[in-house]
Coordinates of C-alpha atoms and ligand atoms in Angstrom, one line a residue:
X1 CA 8.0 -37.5 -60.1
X2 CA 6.1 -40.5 -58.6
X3 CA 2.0 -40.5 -59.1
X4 CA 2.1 -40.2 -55.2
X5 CA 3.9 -37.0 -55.4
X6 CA 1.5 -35.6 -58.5
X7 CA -1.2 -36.4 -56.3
X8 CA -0.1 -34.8 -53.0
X9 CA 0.2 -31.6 -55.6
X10 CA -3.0 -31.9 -56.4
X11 CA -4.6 -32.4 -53.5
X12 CA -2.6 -29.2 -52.2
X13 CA -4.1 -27.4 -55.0
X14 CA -7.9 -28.6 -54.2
X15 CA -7.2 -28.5 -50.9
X16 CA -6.6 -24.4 -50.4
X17 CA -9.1 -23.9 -53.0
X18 CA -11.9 -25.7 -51.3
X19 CA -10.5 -23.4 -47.8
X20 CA -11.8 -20.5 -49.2
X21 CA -15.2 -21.3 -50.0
X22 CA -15.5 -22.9 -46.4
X23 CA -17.5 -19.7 -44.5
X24 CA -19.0 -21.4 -41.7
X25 CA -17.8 -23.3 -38.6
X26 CA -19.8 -26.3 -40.3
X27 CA -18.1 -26.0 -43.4
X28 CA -14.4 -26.2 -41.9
X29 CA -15.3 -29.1 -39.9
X30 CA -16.2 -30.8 -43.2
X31 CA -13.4 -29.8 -44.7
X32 CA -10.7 -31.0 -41.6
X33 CA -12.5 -34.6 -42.4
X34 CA -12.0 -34.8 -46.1
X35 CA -9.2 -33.5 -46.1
X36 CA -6.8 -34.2 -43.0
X37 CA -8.8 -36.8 -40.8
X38 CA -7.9 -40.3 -40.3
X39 CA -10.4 -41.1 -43.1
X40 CA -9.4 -37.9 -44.9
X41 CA -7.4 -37.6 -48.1
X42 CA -4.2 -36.4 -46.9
X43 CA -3.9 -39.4 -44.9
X44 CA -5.1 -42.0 -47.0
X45 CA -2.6 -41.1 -49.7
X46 CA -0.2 -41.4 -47.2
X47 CA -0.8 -45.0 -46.8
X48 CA 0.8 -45.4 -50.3
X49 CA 4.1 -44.4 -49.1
X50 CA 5.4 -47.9 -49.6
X51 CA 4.7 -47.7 -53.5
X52 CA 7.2 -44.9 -54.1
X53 CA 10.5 -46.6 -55.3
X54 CA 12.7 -46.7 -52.4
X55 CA 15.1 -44.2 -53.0
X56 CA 12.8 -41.4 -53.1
X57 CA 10.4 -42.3 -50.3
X58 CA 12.1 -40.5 -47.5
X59 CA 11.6 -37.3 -49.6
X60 CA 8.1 -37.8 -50.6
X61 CA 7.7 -38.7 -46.6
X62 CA 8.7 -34.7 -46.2
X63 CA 6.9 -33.3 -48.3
X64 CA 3.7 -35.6 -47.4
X65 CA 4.8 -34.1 -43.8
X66 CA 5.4 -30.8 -44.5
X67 CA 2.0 -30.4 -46.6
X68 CA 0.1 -31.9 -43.5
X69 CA 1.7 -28.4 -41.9
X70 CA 0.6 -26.6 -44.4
X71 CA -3.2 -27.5 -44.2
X72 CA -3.2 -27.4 -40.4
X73 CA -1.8 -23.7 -40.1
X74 CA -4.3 -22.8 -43.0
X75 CA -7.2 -24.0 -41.3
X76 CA -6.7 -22.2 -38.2
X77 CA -6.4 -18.9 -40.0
X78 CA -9.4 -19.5 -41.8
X79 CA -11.1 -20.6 -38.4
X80 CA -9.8 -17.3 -36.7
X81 CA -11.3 -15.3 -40.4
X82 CA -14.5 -16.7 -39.9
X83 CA -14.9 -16.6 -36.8
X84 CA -14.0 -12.9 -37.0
X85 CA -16.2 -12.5 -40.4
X86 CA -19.5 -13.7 -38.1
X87 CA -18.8 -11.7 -35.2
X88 CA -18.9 -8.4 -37.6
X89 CA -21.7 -9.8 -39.2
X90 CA -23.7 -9.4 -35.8
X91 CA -24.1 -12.5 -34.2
X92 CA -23.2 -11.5 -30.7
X93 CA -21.6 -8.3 -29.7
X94 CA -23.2 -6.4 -32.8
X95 CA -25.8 -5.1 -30.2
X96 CA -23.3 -3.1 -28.6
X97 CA -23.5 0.7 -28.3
X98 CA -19.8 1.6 -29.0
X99 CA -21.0 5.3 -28.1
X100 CA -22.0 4.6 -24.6
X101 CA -19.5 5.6 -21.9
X102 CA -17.2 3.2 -20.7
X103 CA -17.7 1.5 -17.3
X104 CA -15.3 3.1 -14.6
X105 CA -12.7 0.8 -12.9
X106 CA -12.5 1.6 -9.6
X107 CA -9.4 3.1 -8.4
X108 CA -7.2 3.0 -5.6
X109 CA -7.4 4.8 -2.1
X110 CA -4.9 5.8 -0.3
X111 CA -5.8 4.4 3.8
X112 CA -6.8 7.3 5.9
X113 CA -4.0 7.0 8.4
X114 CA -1.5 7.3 4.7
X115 CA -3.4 9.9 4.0
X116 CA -3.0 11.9 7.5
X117 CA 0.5 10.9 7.5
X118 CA 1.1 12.2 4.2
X119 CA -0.8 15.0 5.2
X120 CA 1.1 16.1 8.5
X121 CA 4.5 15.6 6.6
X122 CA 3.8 18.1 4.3
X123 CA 2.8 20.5 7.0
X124 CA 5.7 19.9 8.8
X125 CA 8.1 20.1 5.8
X126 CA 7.1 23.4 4.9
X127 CA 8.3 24.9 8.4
X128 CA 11.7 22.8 7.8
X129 CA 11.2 19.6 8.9
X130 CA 13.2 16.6 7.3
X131 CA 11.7 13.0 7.7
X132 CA 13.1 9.8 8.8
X133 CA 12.4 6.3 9.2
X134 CA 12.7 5.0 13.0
X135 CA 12.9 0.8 13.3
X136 CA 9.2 -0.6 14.8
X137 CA 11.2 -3.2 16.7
X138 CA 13.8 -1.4 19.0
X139 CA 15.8 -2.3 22.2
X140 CA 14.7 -1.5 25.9
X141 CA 17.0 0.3 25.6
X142 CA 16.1 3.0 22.8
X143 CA 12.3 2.5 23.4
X144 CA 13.0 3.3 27.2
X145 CA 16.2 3.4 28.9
X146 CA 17.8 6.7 27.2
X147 CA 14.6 7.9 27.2
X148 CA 15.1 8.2 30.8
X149 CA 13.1 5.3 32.0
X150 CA 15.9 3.1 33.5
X151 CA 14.4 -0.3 34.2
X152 CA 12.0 -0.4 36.9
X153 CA 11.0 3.4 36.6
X154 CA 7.3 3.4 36.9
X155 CA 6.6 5.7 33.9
X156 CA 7.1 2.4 31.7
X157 CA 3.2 1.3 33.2
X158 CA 2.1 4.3 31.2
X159 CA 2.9 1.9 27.8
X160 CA 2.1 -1.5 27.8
X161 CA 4.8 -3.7 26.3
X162 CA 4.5 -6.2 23.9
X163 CA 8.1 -8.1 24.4
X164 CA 9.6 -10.5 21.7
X165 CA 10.8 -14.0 22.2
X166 CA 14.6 -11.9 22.3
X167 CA 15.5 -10.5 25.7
X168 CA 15.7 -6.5 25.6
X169 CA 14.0 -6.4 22.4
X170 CA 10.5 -5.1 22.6
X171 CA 7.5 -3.7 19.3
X172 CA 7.8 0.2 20.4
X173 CA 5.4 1.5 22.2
X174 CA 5.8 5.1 20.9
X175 CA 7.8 7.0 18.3
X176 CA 9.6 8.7 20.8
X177 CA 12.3 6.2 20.3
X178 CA 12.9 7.8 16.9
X179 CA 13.8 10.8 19.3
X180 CA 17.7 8.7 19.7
X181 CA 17.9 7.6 16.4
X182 CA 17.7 11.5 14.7
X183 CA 19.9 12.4 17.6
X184 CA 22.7 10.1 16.9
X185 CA 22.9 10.9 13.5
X186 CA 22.9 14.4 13.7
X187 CA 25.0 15.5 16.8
X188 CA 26.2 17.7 17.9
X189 CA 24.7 19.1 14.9
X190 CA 20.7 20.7 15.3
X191 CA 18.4 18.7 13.9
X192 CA 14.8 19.5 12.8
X193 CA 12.8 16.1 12.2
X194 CA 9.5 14.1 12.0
X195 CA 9.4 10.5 11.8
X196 CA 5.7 8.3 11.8
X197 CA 5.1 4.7 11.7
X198 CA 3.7 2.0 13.6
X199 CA 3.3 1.7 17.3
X200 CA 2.3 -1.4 19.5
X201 CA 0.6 -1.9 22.9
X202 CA -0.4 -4.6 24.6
X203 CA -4.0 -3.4 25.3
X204 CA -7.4 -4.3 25.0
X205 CA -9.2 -3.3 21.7
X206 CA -11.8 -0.7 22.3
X207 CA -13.1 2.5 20.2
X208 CA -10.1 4.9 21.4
X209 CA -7.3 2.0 21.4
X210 CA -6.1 -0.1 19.2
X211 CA -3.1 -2.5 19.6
X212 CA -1.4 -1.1 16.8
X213 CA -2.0 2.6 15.8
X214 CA 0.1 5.3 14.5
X215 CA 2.0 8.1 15.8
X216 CA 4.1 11.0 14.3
X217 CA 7.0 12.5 16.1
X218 CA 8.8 15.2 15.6
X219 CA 12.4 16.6 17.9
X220 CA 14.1 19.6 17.1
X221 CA 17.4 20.1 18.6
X222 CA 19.8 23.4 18.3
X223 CA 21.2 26.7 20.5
X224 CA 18.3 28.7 22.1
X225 CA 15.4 26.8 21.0
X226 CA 12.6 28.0 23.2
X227 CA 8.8 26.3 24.8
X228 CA 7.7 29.1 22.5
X229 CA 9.2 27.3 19.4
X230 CA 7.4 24.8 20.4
X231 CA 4.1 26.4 20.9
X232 CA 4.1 28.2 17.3
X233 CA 5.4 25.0 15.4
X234 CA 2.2 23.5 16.8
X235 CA 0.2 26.2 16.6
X236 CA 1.0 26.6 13.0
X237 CA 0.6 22.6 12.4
X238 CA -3.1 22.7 13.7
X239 CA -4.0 25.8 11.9
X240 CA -3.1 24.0 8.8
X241 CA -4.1 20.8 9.5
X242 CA -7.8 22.0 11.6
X243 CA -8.5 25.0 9.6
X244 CA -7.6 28.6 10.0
X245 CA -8.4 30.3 13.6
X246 CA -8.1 26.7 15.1
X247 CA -7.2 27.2 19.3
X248 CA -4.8 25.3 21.2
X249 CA -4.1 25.2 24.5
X250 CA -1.6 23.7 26.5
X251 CA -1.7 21.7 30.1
X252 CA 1.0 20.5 32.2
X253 CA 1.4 16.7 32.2
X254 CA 4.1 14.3 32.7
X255 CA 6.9 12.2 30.3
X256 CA 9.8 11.0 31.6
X257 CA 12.1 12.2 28.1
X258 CA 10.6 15.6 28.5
X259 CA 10.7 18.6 30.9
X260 CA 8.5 20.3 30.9
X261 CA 5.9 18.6 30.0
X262 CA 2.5 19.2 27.9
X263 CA -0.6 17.9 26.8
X264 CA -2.3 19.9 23.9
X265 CA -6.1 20.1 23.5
X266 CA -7.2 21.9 20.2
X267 CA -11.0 23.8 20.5
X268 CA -13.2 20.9 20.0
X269 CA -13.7 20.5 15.7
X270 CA -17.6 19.5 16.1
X271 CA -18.9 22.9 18.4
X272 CA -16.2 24.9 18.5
X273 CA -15.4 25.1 21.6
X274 CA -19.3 25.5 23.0
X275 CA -19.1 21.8 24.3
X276 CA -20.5 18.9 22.3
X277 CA -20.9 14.9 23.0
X278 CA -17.6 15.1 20.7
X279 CA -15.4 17.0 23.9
X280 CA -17.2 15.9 26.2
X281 CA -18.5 18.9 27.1
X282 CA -15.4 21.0 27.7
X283 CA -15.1 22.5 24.4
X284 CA -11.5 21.0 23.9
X285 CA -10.0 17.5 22.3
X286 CA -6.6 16.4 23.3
X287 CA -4.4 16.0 20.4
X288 CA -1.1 15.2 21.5
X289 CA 1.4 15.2 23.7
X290 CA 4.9 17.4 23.8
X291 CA 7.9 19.2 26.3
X292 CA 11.5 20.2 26.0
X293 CA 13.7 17.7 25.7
X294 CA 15.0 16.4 29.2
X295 CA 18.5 17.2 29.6
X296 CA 19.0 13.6 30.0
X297 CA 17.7 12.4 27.0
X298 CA 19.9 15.1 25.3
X299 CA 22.9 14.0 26.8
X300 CA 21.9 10.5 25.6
X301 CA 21.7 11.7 22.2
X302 CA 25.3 13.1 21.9
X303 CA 24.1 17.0 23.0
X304 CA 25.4 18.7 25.6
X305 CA 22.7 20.3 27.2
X306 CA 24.5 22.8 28.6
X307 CA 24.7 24.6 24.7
X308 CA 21.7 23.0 22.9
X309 CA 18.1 22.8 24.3
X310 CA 15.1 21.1 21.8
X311 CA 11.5 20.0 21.9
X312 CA 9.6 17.1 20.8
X313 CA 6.0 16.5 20.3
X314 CA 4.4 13.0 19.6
X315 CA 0.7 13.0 18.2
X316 CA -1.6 9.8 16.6
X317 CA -2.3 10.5 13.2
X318 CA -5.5 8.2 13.4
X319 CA -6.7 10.7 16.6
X320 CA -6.1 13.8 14.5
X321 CA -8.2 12.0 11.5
X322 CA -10.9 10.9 14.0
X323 CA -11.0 14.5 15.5
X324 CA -10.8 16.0 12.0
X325 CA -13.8 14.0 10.7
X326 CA -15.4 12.8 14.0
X327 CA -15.0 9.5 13.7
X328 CA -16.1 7.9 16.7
X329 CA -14.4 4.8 16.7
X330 CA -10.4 3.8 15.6
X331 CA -11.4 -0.1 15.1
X332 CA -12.9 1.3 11.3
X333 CA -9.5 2.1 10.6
X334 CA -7.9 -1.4 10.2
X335 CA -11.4 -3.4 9.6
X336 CA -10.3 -3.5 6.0
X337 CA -13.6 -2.3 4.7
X338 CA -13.1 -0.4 2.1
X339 CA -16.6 2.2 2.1
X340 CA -14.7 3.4 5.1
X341 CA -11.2 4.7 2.9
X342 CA -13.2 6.0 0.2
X343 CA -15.2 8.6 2.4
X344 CA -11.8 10.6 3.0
X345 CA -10.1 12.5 0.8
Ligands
LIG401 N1 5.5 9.1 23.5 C1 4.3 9.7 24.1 C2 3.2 8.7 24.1 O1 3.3 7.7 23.4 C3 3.9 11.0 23.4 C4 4.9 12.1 23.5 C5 4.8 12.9 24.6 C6 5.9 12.3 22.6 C7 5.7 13.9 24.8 C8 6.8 13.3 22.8 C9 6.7 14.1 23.9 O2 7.8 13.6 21.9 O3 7.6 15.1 24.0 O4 2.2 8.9 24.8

């Protein structure tokens, strides 16, 4: 063994004893400088290198190398020990109250109109509804056409159309369009489904309308269904949804996909039918809209209506919330401020 390797044992040896007596950040910085500095003693033996005989100072070169390892990786553990040693010892943190309750994160909120939608689903799937998913951007063709509005018909001023860059493709204007997609997958089979998503006018923002809102719709199809089905399904849906003892009533109106044709006011939430600002003073809200299916729209749908008959009801989840709660304006529902999710349930 060549002195330079007796020495490089040696100064392992002082060099890991001297570690363990270093107990402050002070200290170890001392330490790094005599031992592995530029000055230090690591690399000043190294310097010597050229007085090993020849043959054996590649190998003394690796372990001179390898030691340098060594001492670096020891160091930082005894950093991290120390470190850890004074933190116990009460420096900073030692202040702490481990028994005080932790702070609560907040959590996340489901958006109101999820919420409603969630809401109505389940109501609907206990009296046998299935759900579906209906495409938000649709053909003139679905989103009017079989929905017996051929091009032209007036009824298609009652929505205001957003239309895309692609001719005959327009952002639906209602979910009745859903109304041919659960019909074409189902007939001539009945079919009992609700479908909600995203609707799309082109209309100025104000506290009852929104460019893009919500709606829910629901079409059952089958032999002998009745306006009366229709009248307890909703019934039952607003009972549920309102509260026990809730009223309904139903007025004629007008769709072009349905005949005949209703609008269906619920006694108003706020007075209870005594008239309030909330009704206006009639004592009723209008919640949605609903009729048998036209015989036209059946056809359309692969039915013939001469077997099958079916209703179809379309309401605005974000109306039923703001009737629920008497929210007076649907603009809080996509302002993204988040005091307004976490004051429903
Ligand atoms: N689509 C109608 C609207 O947007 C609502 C509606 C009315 C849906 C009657 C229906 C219905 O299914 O039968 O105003």
């Amino acid at each position: 063994m060549s002195d330079l390797e007796q020495e490089l044992s040696a100064l392992r040896t002082a060099a890991e004893q001297s570690l363990q007596s270093a107990d402050s950040a002070d200290a170890l910085k001392e330490w790094h400088r005599t031992y592995l500095s530029r000055t230090g003693a690591l690399t000043t033996a190294l310097r010597r290198l050229k007085e090993v005989p020849a043959d054996r100072r590649a190998e003394v070169g690796r372990v001179a190398n390898e030691l340098k390892t060594i001492l670096e990786t020891a160091l930082h553990a005894r950093e991290t020990a120390v470190e850890q040693e004074a933190d116990r010892a009460g420096s900073v943190d030692v202040n702490v109250d481990v028994t005080l309750p932790g702070r609560p994160l907040p959590i996340g909120h489901l958006h109101p109109s999820t919420a409603a939608i969630q809401e109505i689903y389940r109501i609907f799937h206990g009296l046998g509804f299935s759900a579906y998913e209906a495409p938000e951007v649709e053909t003139d063709r679905i989103n009017f056409e079989l929905l017996n509005m051929p091009a032209g018909h007036p009824a298609r001023d009652m929505w205001d159309t957003f239309y895309t860059t692609t001719p005959g493709l327009v952002l639906r204007t209602h979910t009745s369009s859903f109304q041919m997609h659960a019909m074409w997958q189902t007939a001539p089979a009945p079919v009992r489904v609700v479908s909600a998503g995203k609707c799309f006018r082109y209309e100025e923002v104000t506290a009852r309308s929104e460019f893009m809102f919500h709606q829910l719709e629901g079409v059952a199809v089958g032999p002998g269904i009745t306006f009366a089905d229709l009248k307890s399904v909703l019934l039952e849906f607003a009972n549920q949804f309102f509260g026990p003892g809730q009223k309904m009533r139903f007025r004629k109106s007008y769709f072009p996909f349905t005949e005949p044709s209703v609008e269906v006011d619920v006694a108003c939430t706020l007075c209870k039918g005594a008239g309030c600002h909330l009704c206006k003073q009639t004592g009723w809200l209008e919640v949605l809209g609903a009729g048998m299916v036209h015989p036209t729209v059946l056809k359309n749908g692969g039915y013939d209506p001469t077997k099958v008959s079916g209703f179809a009801f379309g309401m605005g989840p974000e109306r039923l919330t703001m009737l629920k709660y008497q929210i007076d304006d649907i603009r809080y529902f996509f302002s993204n401020d988040v005091r307004f999710a976490e004051r429903f349930p």
